[in-house]
Short mmCIF file of C-alpha atoms and ligand atoms in Angstrom, two decimals:
data_model
loop_
_atom_site.label_atom_id
_atom_site.label_comp_id
_atom_site.label_asym_id
_atom_site.label_seq_id
_atom_site.Cartn_x
_atom_site.Cartn_y
_atom_site.Cartn_z
CA MET T 1 0.07 0.03 0.06
CA ILE T 2 1.22 3.53 -0.63
CA ILE T 3 -0.11 6.60 1.11
CA ARG T 4 0.32 9.58 -1.17
CA ASN T 5 1.20 13.10 -0.52
CA VAL T 6 0.89 13.38 3.39
CA ARG T 7 3.18 15.65 5.49
CA ILE T 8 4.65 13.91 8.53
CA LEU T 9 4.32 16.10 11.53
CA GLY T 10 3.24 18.93 9.20
CA GLY T 11 6.51 18.62 7.22
CA GLU T 12 7.36 18.28 3.55
CA PRO T 13 4.99 16.25 1.38
CA VAL T 14 5.94 12.58 1.20
CA ASP T 15 4.68 9.17 0.09
CA ILE T 16 4.75 6.40 2.61
CA ARG T 17 4.97 2.91 1.53
CA VAL T 18 3.63 0.32 3.85
CA GLU T 19 4.52 -3.44 3.55
CA ASN T 20 3.49 -6.16 6.06
CA GLY T 21 2.10 -3.73 8.58
CA LEU T 22 5.36 -1.73 8.71
CA ILE T 23 6.58 1.58 7.05
CA ALA T 24 8.64 0.41 4.21
CA ALA T 25 9.80 3.67 2.68
CA VAL T 26 9.24 7.32 2.91
CA THR T 27 10.10 9.18 -0.22
CA PRO T 28 9.32 12.74 -1.66
CA ALA T 29 5.80 13.00 -2.88
CA GLY T 30 5.47 11.69 -6.48
CA ALA T 31 9.17 10.51 -6.72
CA GLN T 32 8.28 6.94 -6.71
CA PRO T 33 5.10 6.09 -9.07
CA PRO T 34 2.94 3.37 -7.49
CA ALA T 35 3.25 -0.11 -8.89
CA ALA T 36 0.10 -1.75 -10.76
CA ASP T 37 -0.93 -3.83 -7.77
CA ASP T 38 -0.39 -1.06 -5.07
CA GLN T 39 -3.36 -0.02 -3.03
CA VAL T 40 -3.18 3.68 -3.17
CA VAL T 41 -4.69 6.08 -0.59
CA GLU T 42 -4.53 9.74 -1.41
CA GLY T 43 -3.47 11.88 1.54
CA GLN T 44 -4.13 15.17 -0.37
CA GLY T 45 -1.61 17.01 2.09
CA ALA T 46 -3.05 15.87 5.45
CA VAL T 47 -0.90 15.94 8.37
CA ALA T 48 0.40 12.48 9.20
CA LEU T 49 0.81 11.61 12.98
CA PRO T 50 1.53 8.46 14.77
CA GLY T 51 -1.60 6.70 15.73
CA LEU T 52 -2.69 8.19 18.93
CA VAL T 53 -2.60 6.32 22.25
CA ASP T 54 -5.12 6.98 25.07
CA LEU T 55 -3.95 6.44 28.51
CA HIS T 56 -7.53 6.77 29.93
CA THR T 57 -10.73 5.49 28.19
CA HIS T 58 -13.89 4.05 29.73
CA LEU T 59 -14.97 1.26 27.36
CA ARG T 60 -17.82 0.27 29.98
CA GLU T 61 -17.77 -3.47 28.90
CA PRO T 62 -18.38 -5.57 30.97
CA GLY T 63 -21.49 -4.30 32.67
CA ARG T 64 -22.62 -0.95 31.08
CA GLU T 65 -23.09 -2.15 27.51
CA ASP T 66 -25.99 0.26 27.32
CA ALA T 67 -23.39 3.24 27.28
CA GLU T 68 -20.40 1.50 25.38
CA THR T 69 -18.95 -1.69 24.30
CA VAL T 70 -15.42 -2.69 23.41
CA GLN T 71 -16.54 -2.60 19.77
CA THR T 72 -18.31 0.88 19.74
CA GLY T 73 -15.73 2.45 21.94
CA THR T 74 -12.78 1.39 19.95
CA GLN T 75 -14.89 2.46 16.62
CA SER T 76 -15.06 5.79 18.28
CA ALA T 77 -11.34 5.69 19.06
CA ALA T 78 -10.50 4.91 15.50
CA ARG T 79 -12.63 7.77 14.26
CA GLY T 80 -10.65 10.00 16.55
CA GLY T 81 -7.26 8.70 15.35
CA TYR T 82 -6.40 6.35 18.03
CA THR T 83 -4.65 3.11 17.38
CA ALA T 84 -4.38 2.12 21.04
CA VAL T 85 -6.64 2.68 24.22
CA HIS T 86 -6.04 1.76 27.75
CA ALA T 87 -9.54 0.64 29.28
CA MET T 88 -10.20 1.73 32.59
CA ALA T 89 -11.04 -0.82 35.43
CA ASN T 90 -14.32 0.57 36.80
CA THR T 91 -16.51 -1.94 34.94
CA SER T 92 -18.83 -4.40 36.37
CA PRO T 93 -17.35 -6.66 37.47
CA VAL T 94 -14.37 -4.53 38.25
CA ALA T 95 -11.15 -5.40 36.35
CA ASP T 96 -9.53 -6.62 39.55
CA THR T 97 -8.45 -10.03 38.63
CA ALA T 98 -6.52 -11.87 35.95
CA GLY T 99 -9.81 -13.16 34.63
CA VAL T 100 -11.58 -10.00 33.98
CA VAL T 101 -8.67 -8.04 32.47
CA GLU T 102 -7.91 -11.34 30.16
CA GLN T 103 -11.87 -10.99 29.23
CA VAL T 104 -11.41 -7.27 28.26
CA TRP T 105 -8.15 -8.03 26.47
CA ARG T 106 -9.86 -10.87 24.47
CA LEU T 107 -12.83 -8.69 23.54
CA GLY T 108 -10.35 -6.22 22.30
CA HIS T 109 -8.73 -8.88 20.13
CA GLU T 110 -12.03 -9.96 18.77
CA PHE T 111 -13.89 -6.80 18.26
CA GLY T 112 -11.32 -4.00 18.70
CA HIS T 113 -10.79 -1.28 15.93
CA CYS T 114 -7.79 -0.60 17.87
CA ASP T 115 -5.47 -2.24 20.54
CA VAL T 116 -7.20 -2.52 23.70
CA HIS T 117 -4.91 -2.51 26.85
CA PRO T 118 -6.73 -3.29 30.08
CA VAL T 119 -6.02 -1.34 33.13
CA GLY T 120 -6.21 -3.28 36.35
CA ALA T 121 -7.66 -1.99 39.48
CA VAL T 122 -5.36 -1.20 42.51
CA THR T 123 -7.86 -2.47 45.06
CA VAL T 124 -10.46 -5.09 45.23
CA GLY T 125 -13.77 -3.98 43.90
CA LEU T 126 -12.00 -0.35 43.70
CA GLU T 127 -13.08 -0.44 47.60
CA GLY T 128 -9.92 0.92 48.91
CA ARG T 129 -9.46 -1.73 51.42
CA GLN T 130 -7.46 -4.60 50.02
CA LEU T 131 -4.76 -4.55 47.13
CA ALA T 132 -6.00 -6.47 44.12
CA GLU T 133 -3.91 -9.20 42.36
CA LEU T 134 -1.51 -6.90 40.75
CA GLY T 135 1.18 -9.56 40.10
CA ALA T 136 -1.58 -11.90 38.44
CA MET T 137 -2.85 -9.20 36.32
CA ALA T 138 0.84 -8.24 35.13
CA ASP T 139 1.43 -11.99 34.32
CA SER T 140 -1.71 -12.45 32.55
CA ALA T 141 -2.32 -12.53 28.79
CA ALA T 142 -3.17 -8.83 28.93
CA ARG T 143 0.21 -8.12 30.53
CA VAL T 144 -1.22 -5.13 32.41
CA ARG T 145 1.18 -2.35 33.39
CA VAL T 146 -1.09 0.57 34.23
CA PHE T 147 -3.14 0.31 37.48
CA SER T 148 -5.90 2.69 38.57
CA ASP T 149 -9.02 2.79 40.85
CA ASP T 150 -10.04 5.67 38.43
CA GLY T 151 -13.44 7.11 39.50
CA LYS T 152 -12.21 6.65 43.15
CA CYS T 153 -9.04 7.71 44.77
CA VAL T 154 -6.69 5.32 46.67
CA ASP T 155 -6.90 7.69 49.53
CA ASP T 156 -5.38 5.33 52.14
CA ALA T 157 -1.79 6.33 52.24
CA VAL T 158 -0.74 2.75 53.36
CA LEU T 159 -2.35 1.13 50.56
CA MET T 160 -1.13 3.61 47.99
CA ARG T 161 2.35 3.03 49.18
CA ARG T 162 2.04 -0.74 48.85
CA ALA T 163 0.65 -0.41 45.50
CA LEU T 164 3.55 1.71 44.40
CA GLU T 165 6.07 -0.90 46.00
CA TYR T 166 4.33 -3.58 44.29
CA VAL T 167 4.18 -2.54 40.69
CA LYS T 168 8.07 -2.07 40.65
CA ALA T 169 8.61 -5.69 40.18
CA PHE T 170 7.10 -5.53 36.66
CA ASP T 171 7.86 -1.85 35.67
CA GLY T 172 4.26 -1.04 36.37
CA VAL T 173 2.72 2.41 37.31
CA VAL T 174 0.03 3.43 39.57
CA ALA T 175 -2.46 5.98 37.88
CA GLN T 176 -4.10 8.00 40.60
CA HIS T 177 -7.51 9.67 40.45
CA ALA T 178 -6.44 12.48 42.90
CA GLN T 179 -9.64 13.35 44.84
CA GLU T 180 -9.46 13.47 48.73
CA PRO T 181 -12.96 12.03 49.32
CA ARG T 182 -13.60 13.94 52.57
CA LEU T 183 -13.04 17.29 51.05
CA THR T 184 -15.28 16.53 48.12
CA GLY T 185 -18.43 15.02 49.92
CA GLY T 186 -21.45 15.96 47.89
CA ALA T 187 -19.38 18.21 45.58
CA GLN T 188 -21.11 19.32 42.49
CA MET T 189 -18.79 21.60 40.77
CA ASN T 190 -15.53 23.50 41.10
CA GLU T 191 -15.33 25.44 44.58
CA GLY T 192 -15.06 29.16 43.63
CA GLU T 193 -17.13 32.30 42.77
CA VAL T 194 -19.57 30.62 40.46
CA SER T 195 -20.39 27.67 42.96
CA GLY T 196 -20.94 30.32 45.43
CA ARG T 197 -23.46 32.22 43.26
CA LEU T 198 -25.23 29.02 42.28
CA GLY T 199 -25.35 27.59 45.65
CA LEU T 200 -23.85 24.25 44.66
CA THR T 201 -21.36 22.37 46.97
CA GLY T 202 -18.05 23.21 45.75
CA TRP T 203 -15.10 20.83 44.72
CA PRO T 204 -11.92 22.50 46.24
CA ALA T 205 -8.60 22.51 44.35
CA VAL T 206 -6.92 21.52 47.38
CA ALA T 207 -8.91 18.16 47.37
CA GLU T 208 -6.84 17.18 44.32
CA GLU T 209 -3.58 18.92 45.10
CA ALA T 210 -3.10 17.44 48.48
CA ILE T 211 -3.28 13.98 47.08
CA ILE T 212 -1.01 14.68 44.22
CA ALA T 213 1.57 16.18 46.75
CA ARG T 214 1.24 13.14 49.14
CA ASP T 215 1.56 10.72 46.05
CA CYS T 216 4.64 12.33 44.66
CA LEU T 217 6.20 12.19 48.16
CA LEU T 218 5.15 8.43 48.47
CA ALA T 219 6.56 7.46 44.88
CA ALA T 220 9.88 9.16 45.73
CA HIS T 221 10.02 7.45 49.14
CA VAL T 222 9.73 3.99 47.48
CA GLY T 223 11.40 4.79 44.23
CA SER T 224 8.46 3.86 42.14
CA ARG T 225 6.42 5.21 39.06
CA LEU T 226 3.37 7.40 39.58
CA HIS T 227 0.93 8.86 36.85
CA VAL T 228 -1.56 11.52 37.82
CA CYS T 229 -4.87 11.18 35.94
CA HIS T 230 -6.59 14.15 34.67
CA VAL T 231 -5.00 17.13 36.44
CA SER T 232 -7.27 20.09 36.51
CA THR T 233 -5.81 22.96 38.74
CA ALA T 234 -3.10 25.53 38.55
CA GLY T 235 -1.99 24.38 41.94
CA SER T 236 -1.42 20.82 40.83
CA VAL T 237 0.59 21.93 38.07
CA GLU T 238 3.04 23.77 40.55
CA ILE T 239 3.18 20.50 42.68
CA LEU T 240 4.19 18.40 39.45
CA ARG T 241 6.74 20.99 38.40
CA TRP T 242 8.35 20.71 41.83
CA ALA T 243 8.35 16.80 41.94
CA LYS T 244 9.77 16.63 38.42
CA SER T 245 12.55 19.32 39.37
CA LYS T 246 13.45 16.74 42.05
CA GLY T 247 14.00 14.04 39.38
CA TRP T 248 10.95 11.81 40.67
CA ASP T 249 9.40 9.47 38.17
CA VAL T 250 6.16 11.20 38.04
CA THR T 251 3.96 11.72 34.97
CA ALA T 252 0.67 13.46 34.60
CA GLU T 253 -2.14 13.75 32.02
CA VAL T 254 -4.77 16.54 31.15
CA THR T 255 -8.02 15.95 29.39
CA PRO T 256 -9.06 17.96 26.11
CA HIS T 257 -12.17 19.30 28.00
CA HIS T 258 -9.92 20.88 30.99
CA LEU T 259 -7.87 22.48 28.20
CA LEU T 260 -10.84 24.38 26.70
CA LEU T 261 -13.94 24.60 29.08
CA THR T 262 -14.34 26.53 32.17
CA ASP T 263 -16.72 26.30 35.20
CA ASP T 264 -18.76 29.53 34.32
CA LEU T 265 -20.40 27.35 31.71
CA VAL T 266 -22.46 25.72 34.49
CA GLU T 267 -23.97 29.34 34.91
CA GLU T 268 -24.39 30.38 31.36
CA SER T 269 -23.72 28.43 28.12
CA PRO T 270 -25.17 27.91 24.75
CA VAL T 271 -27.26 24.98 26.23
CA GLY T 272 -28.57 26.95 29.17
CA ALA T 273 -27.79 27.11 32.79
CA TYR T 274 -27.13 23.89 35.14
CA ASN T 275 -26.84 21.71 32.04
CA PRO T 276 -25.23 18.45 33.21
CA ILE T 277 -23.49 18.08 29.99
CA TYR T 278 -20.68 20.06 31.77
CA LYS T 279 -20.77 17.80 34.87
CA VAL T 280 -17.40 15.89 35.00
CA ASN T 281 -15.06 14.60 37.51
CA PRO T 282 -12.63 16.48 38.13
CA PRO T 283 -14.94 19.55 37.63
CA LEU T 284 -14.36 22.19 34.98
CA ARG T 285 -12.12 24.79 36.58
CA THR T 286 -11.45 28.56 36.15
CA ARG T 287 -9.73 30.39 33.12
CA ALA T 288 -6.53 30.67 35.23
CA ASP T 289 -6.43 26.89 35.71
CA VAL T 290 -6.94 26.40 32.01
CA GLU T 291 -4.04 28.63 31.19
CA ALA T 292 -1.76 26.98 33.55
CA LEU T 293 -2.79 23.44 32.30
CA ARG T 294 -2.06 24.60 28.65
CA GLU T 295 1.50 25.99 29.58
CA ALA T 296 2.17 22.90 31.70
CA LEU T 297 1.23 20.65 28.50
CA ALA T 298 3.44 22.80 26.32
CA ASP T 299 6.53 22.76 28.61
CA GLY T 300 6.31 19.08 29.35
CA THR T 301 5.19 19.54 32.99
CA ILE T 302 2.17 17.55 32.08
CA ASP T 303 3.31 14.69 29.71
CA VAL T 304 0.16 13.40 28.07
CA VAL T 305 -3.26 14.48 26.72
CA ALA T 306 -5.75 11.57 27.81
CA THR T 307 -9.34 11.73 27.03
CA ASP T 308 -11.11 10.18 30.10
CA HIS T 309 -13.83 9.22 27.39
CA ALA T 310 -16.69 8.59 29.68
CA PRO T 311 -19.90 7.52 27.93
CA HIS T 312 -23.21 7.78 29.63
CA PRO T 313 -26.68 7.02 28.23
CA VAL T 314 -29.16 10.00 27.68
CA GLU T 315 -31.13 8.98 30.92
CA ASP T 316 -28.10 9.19 33.19
CA LYS T 317 -27.08 12.63 31.73
CA GLU T 318 -30.33 14.38 30.89
CA THR T 319 -31.65 14.78 34.37
CA GLU T 320 -31.23 17.57 36.88
CA TRP T 321 -27.73 18.60 37.82
CA SER T 322 -27.49 16.96 41.21
CA ALA T 323 -28.68 13.49 40.06
CA ALA T 324 -26.71 13.45 36.66
CA ALA T 325 -23.73 11.14 35.96
CA MET T 326 -20.27 12.66 35.81
CA GLY T 327 -18.23 12.61 32.49
CA MET T 328 -18.11 13.39 28.76
CA VAL T 329 -17.43 11.40 25.80
CA GLY T 330 -14.08 12.56 24.10
CA LEU T 331 -12.32 10.19 21.66
CA GLU T 332 -13.82 11.61 18.54
CA THR T 333 -13.24 15.25 19.42
CA ALA T 334 -9.88 14.98 21.26
CA LEU T 335 -7.34 15.96 18.28
CA SER T 336 -9.70 18.77 17.29
CA VAL T 337 -9.76 20.44 20.82
CA VAL T 338 -5.96 19.96 21.14
CA GLN T 339 -5.72 21.75 17.77
CA GLU T 340 -7.92 24.60 19.13
CA ALA T 341 -6.43 24.90 22.50
CA MET T 342 -2.84 24.12 21.83
CA VAL T 343 -1.87 24.44 18.11
CA GLU T 344 -3.96 27.25 17.02
CA THR T 345 -2.67 29.38 20.21
CA GLY T 346 0.99 28.54 19.11
CA LEU T 347 1.68 26.57 22.20
CA LEU T 348 2.63 23.22 20.30
CA ASP T 349 3.43 22.28 17.05
CA TRP T 350 2.43 18.90 15.40
CA ALA T 351 5.62 17.16 16.63
CA GLY T 352 4.50 18.40 20.12
CA VAL T 353 1.01 16.88 19.55
CA ALA T 354 2.41 13.64 18.45
CA ASP T 355 4.52 13.35 21.50
CA ARG T 356 1.68 14.25 24.01
CA MET T 357 -0.82 12.08 22.32
CA SER T 358 1.11 9.10 21.08
CA ALA T 359 4.72 8.74 22.25
CA ALA T 360 4.37 9.84 25.86
CA PRO T 361 1.36 7.81 26.55
CA ALA T 362 2.78 4.59 24.80
CA ARG T 363 5.90 5.07 26.89
CA ILE T 364 3.95 5.43 30.24
CA GLY T 365 1.96 2.44 29.40
CA ARG T 366 5.01 0.48 28.17
CA LEU T 367 3.47 -0.30 24.70
CA SER T 368 6.36 -1.11 22.55
CA GLY T 369 4.36 -1.31 19.21
CA GLN T 370 2.67 2.02 19.64
CA GLY T 371 3.83 5.77 19.57
CA GLN T 372 6.74 5.03 17.22
CA PRO T 373 8.00 7.91 14.91
CA LEU T 374 6.82 7.42 11.41
CA GLN T 375 9.95 6.26 9.93
CA VAL T 376 11.17 3.25 7.82
CA GLY T 377 10.77 0.02 10.18
CA SER T 378 8.16 1.57 12.45
CA PRO T 379 4.58 -0.19 12.78
CA ALA T 380 2.26 1.64 10.14
CA ASN T 381 0.14 2.95 12.97
CA ILE T 382 -0.72 6.39 11.38
CA VAL T 383 -3.48 9.10 11.59
CA LEU T 384 -4.23 11.42 8.67
CA TYR T 385 -5.50 14.58 9.92
CA ASP T 386 -6.83 17.60 7.71
CA PRO T 387 -6.32 20.73 10.05
CA SER T 388 -7.55 23.18 7.41
CA VAL T 389 -11.27 22.67 7.87
CA ARG T 390 -13.51 23.91 10.56
CA THR T 391 -16.83 21.83 11.21
CA GLU T 392 -19.72 21.96 13.57
CA VAL T 393 -19.55 18.93 16.04
CA ASP T 394 -22.41 16.58 15.28
CA PRO T 395 -22.64 14.01 17.93
CA SER T 396 -25.44 11.96 15.68
CA ALA T 397 -22.29 11.17 13.57
CA PHE T 398 -20.40 9.48 16.59
CA ALA T 399 -19.42 5.86 16.42
CA SER T 400 -19.77 5.81 20.19
CA LYS T 401 -22.84 4.55 21.57
CA SER T 402 -23.18 7.59 23.79
CA ARG T 403 -23.53 11.36 22.84
CA ASN T 404 -22.72 13.23 26.07
CA THR T 405 -20.36 15.70 24.38
CA PRO T 406 -19.95 19.32 25.77
CA TYR T 407 -19.11 20.49 22.03
CA GLU T 408 -22.43 19.66 20.33
CA GLY T 409 -22.91 22.58 17.96
CA MET T 410 -19.57 24.19 18.46
CA THR T 411 -17.43 24.58 15.53
CA LEU T 412 -14.07 23.00 15.94
CA PRO T 413 -10.90 22.85 13.58
CA GLY T 414 -9.67 19.78 11.89
CA ARG T 415 -10.73 16.41 10.73
CA VAL T 416 -9.46 12.74 11.02
CA VAL T 417 -9.42 11.57 7.40
CA ALA T 418 -8.03 8.17 8.00
CA THR T 419 -6.54 6.02 10.59
CA PHE T 420 -4.27 2.86 10.09
CA LEU T 421 -3.67 0.13 12.69
CA ARG T 422 -0.46 -1.86 11.50
CA GLY T 423 -1.03 -0.88 7.97
CA LYS T 424 -4.67 -1.92 7.98
CA PRO T 425 -7.06 0.95 7.62
CA THR T 426 -9.70 1.46 10.30
CA VAL T 427 -10.95 4.71 9.00
CA LEU T 428 -10.82 5.99 5.37
CA GLU T 429 -12.21 9.24 4.17
CA GLY T 430 -13.59 10.06 7.77
CA LYS T 431 -15.59 6.82 7.82
CA LEU T 432 -15.14 3.42 9.66
CA VAL T 433 -13.90 0.78 7.37
ZN1 LIG P 1 -11.00 9.76 37.04
#
């Protein structure tokens, strides 16, 4: 197969030849005419990036197949340019045993439109009382390297310490959902001016920052790897900057929505006040937080953009604010939101986007076949992206089973034209193959 006229990381136009799932040649556009039996994909000057890797996806299977399945979630991922996702453990049953992670891994093999890497729970049933079988999950066919109780915080410092110690044996990482539970009891949105005006229980920044600070210290103390999920405050960025300056093995992610949206949308938005489409954990914060997160992603203090794709059926979202489920879908809009927040603002170039959305998450998840630069010998995991168009977000076109996007009706830049998983197209001309 030959992919003609694409610009790797936005550079000069080239043709990419793919053989046996690998990149076999990269030549100046038009230099090598295709052979008669070549399958030709016209890139039309699209930007070519390594296939995106998500460290934080909720695929909902097993247990909530009404919200998403491995099949629909990975179709959604492919449409967003992803070639690998990490499937969070808060399923039903919880992915806290070798049996459940192997079940998810097999579903990925059978129905996946991208690679599926199950995340293992840190504690049994996400209950925060007893360590799950981390070693058995690491040794299973799923070869789990990322462990998280996401949705819940491992708030017991002793358990967190033991988890960090345990994963060292197989080069694993603990991904923490940093939320001090007692400081966020009944919390509905960011604690600040807007929550005060609306009379909603606030979710203070310190509830996130206190856990991040503690976990950085614990990780340093035991010499282990810590990853911080969905960082949302300027104070968290300062703590991470300090921890990294010490040389500690701490990484962090930010979601697309925390790079673009702010808490005043709860009070006033194109879809009205108190619209639960904006209800998310951690909550949308202030403009100052958004600015700090963008800067941190640009300078590498935050390593990764992760979607926290959290599908919910209509009945769980379209209800009163206090009863609504927390979370947003994100796989099919992530690259466009990152272009809007980071590329259009001059904070990241396409090489930076490739690092934050492909290379860095693959490195943190210890995925050897993903996140590689687009050069001869690399697996042909490729996304072709046209950054020159602007289109209105239309959730009815999503491959995801759920439609809870905060961007409905918004105009965002860019469009995923094609996605290739080891040379096999999963999306062509914007459509699933
Ligand atoms: Zn979370």
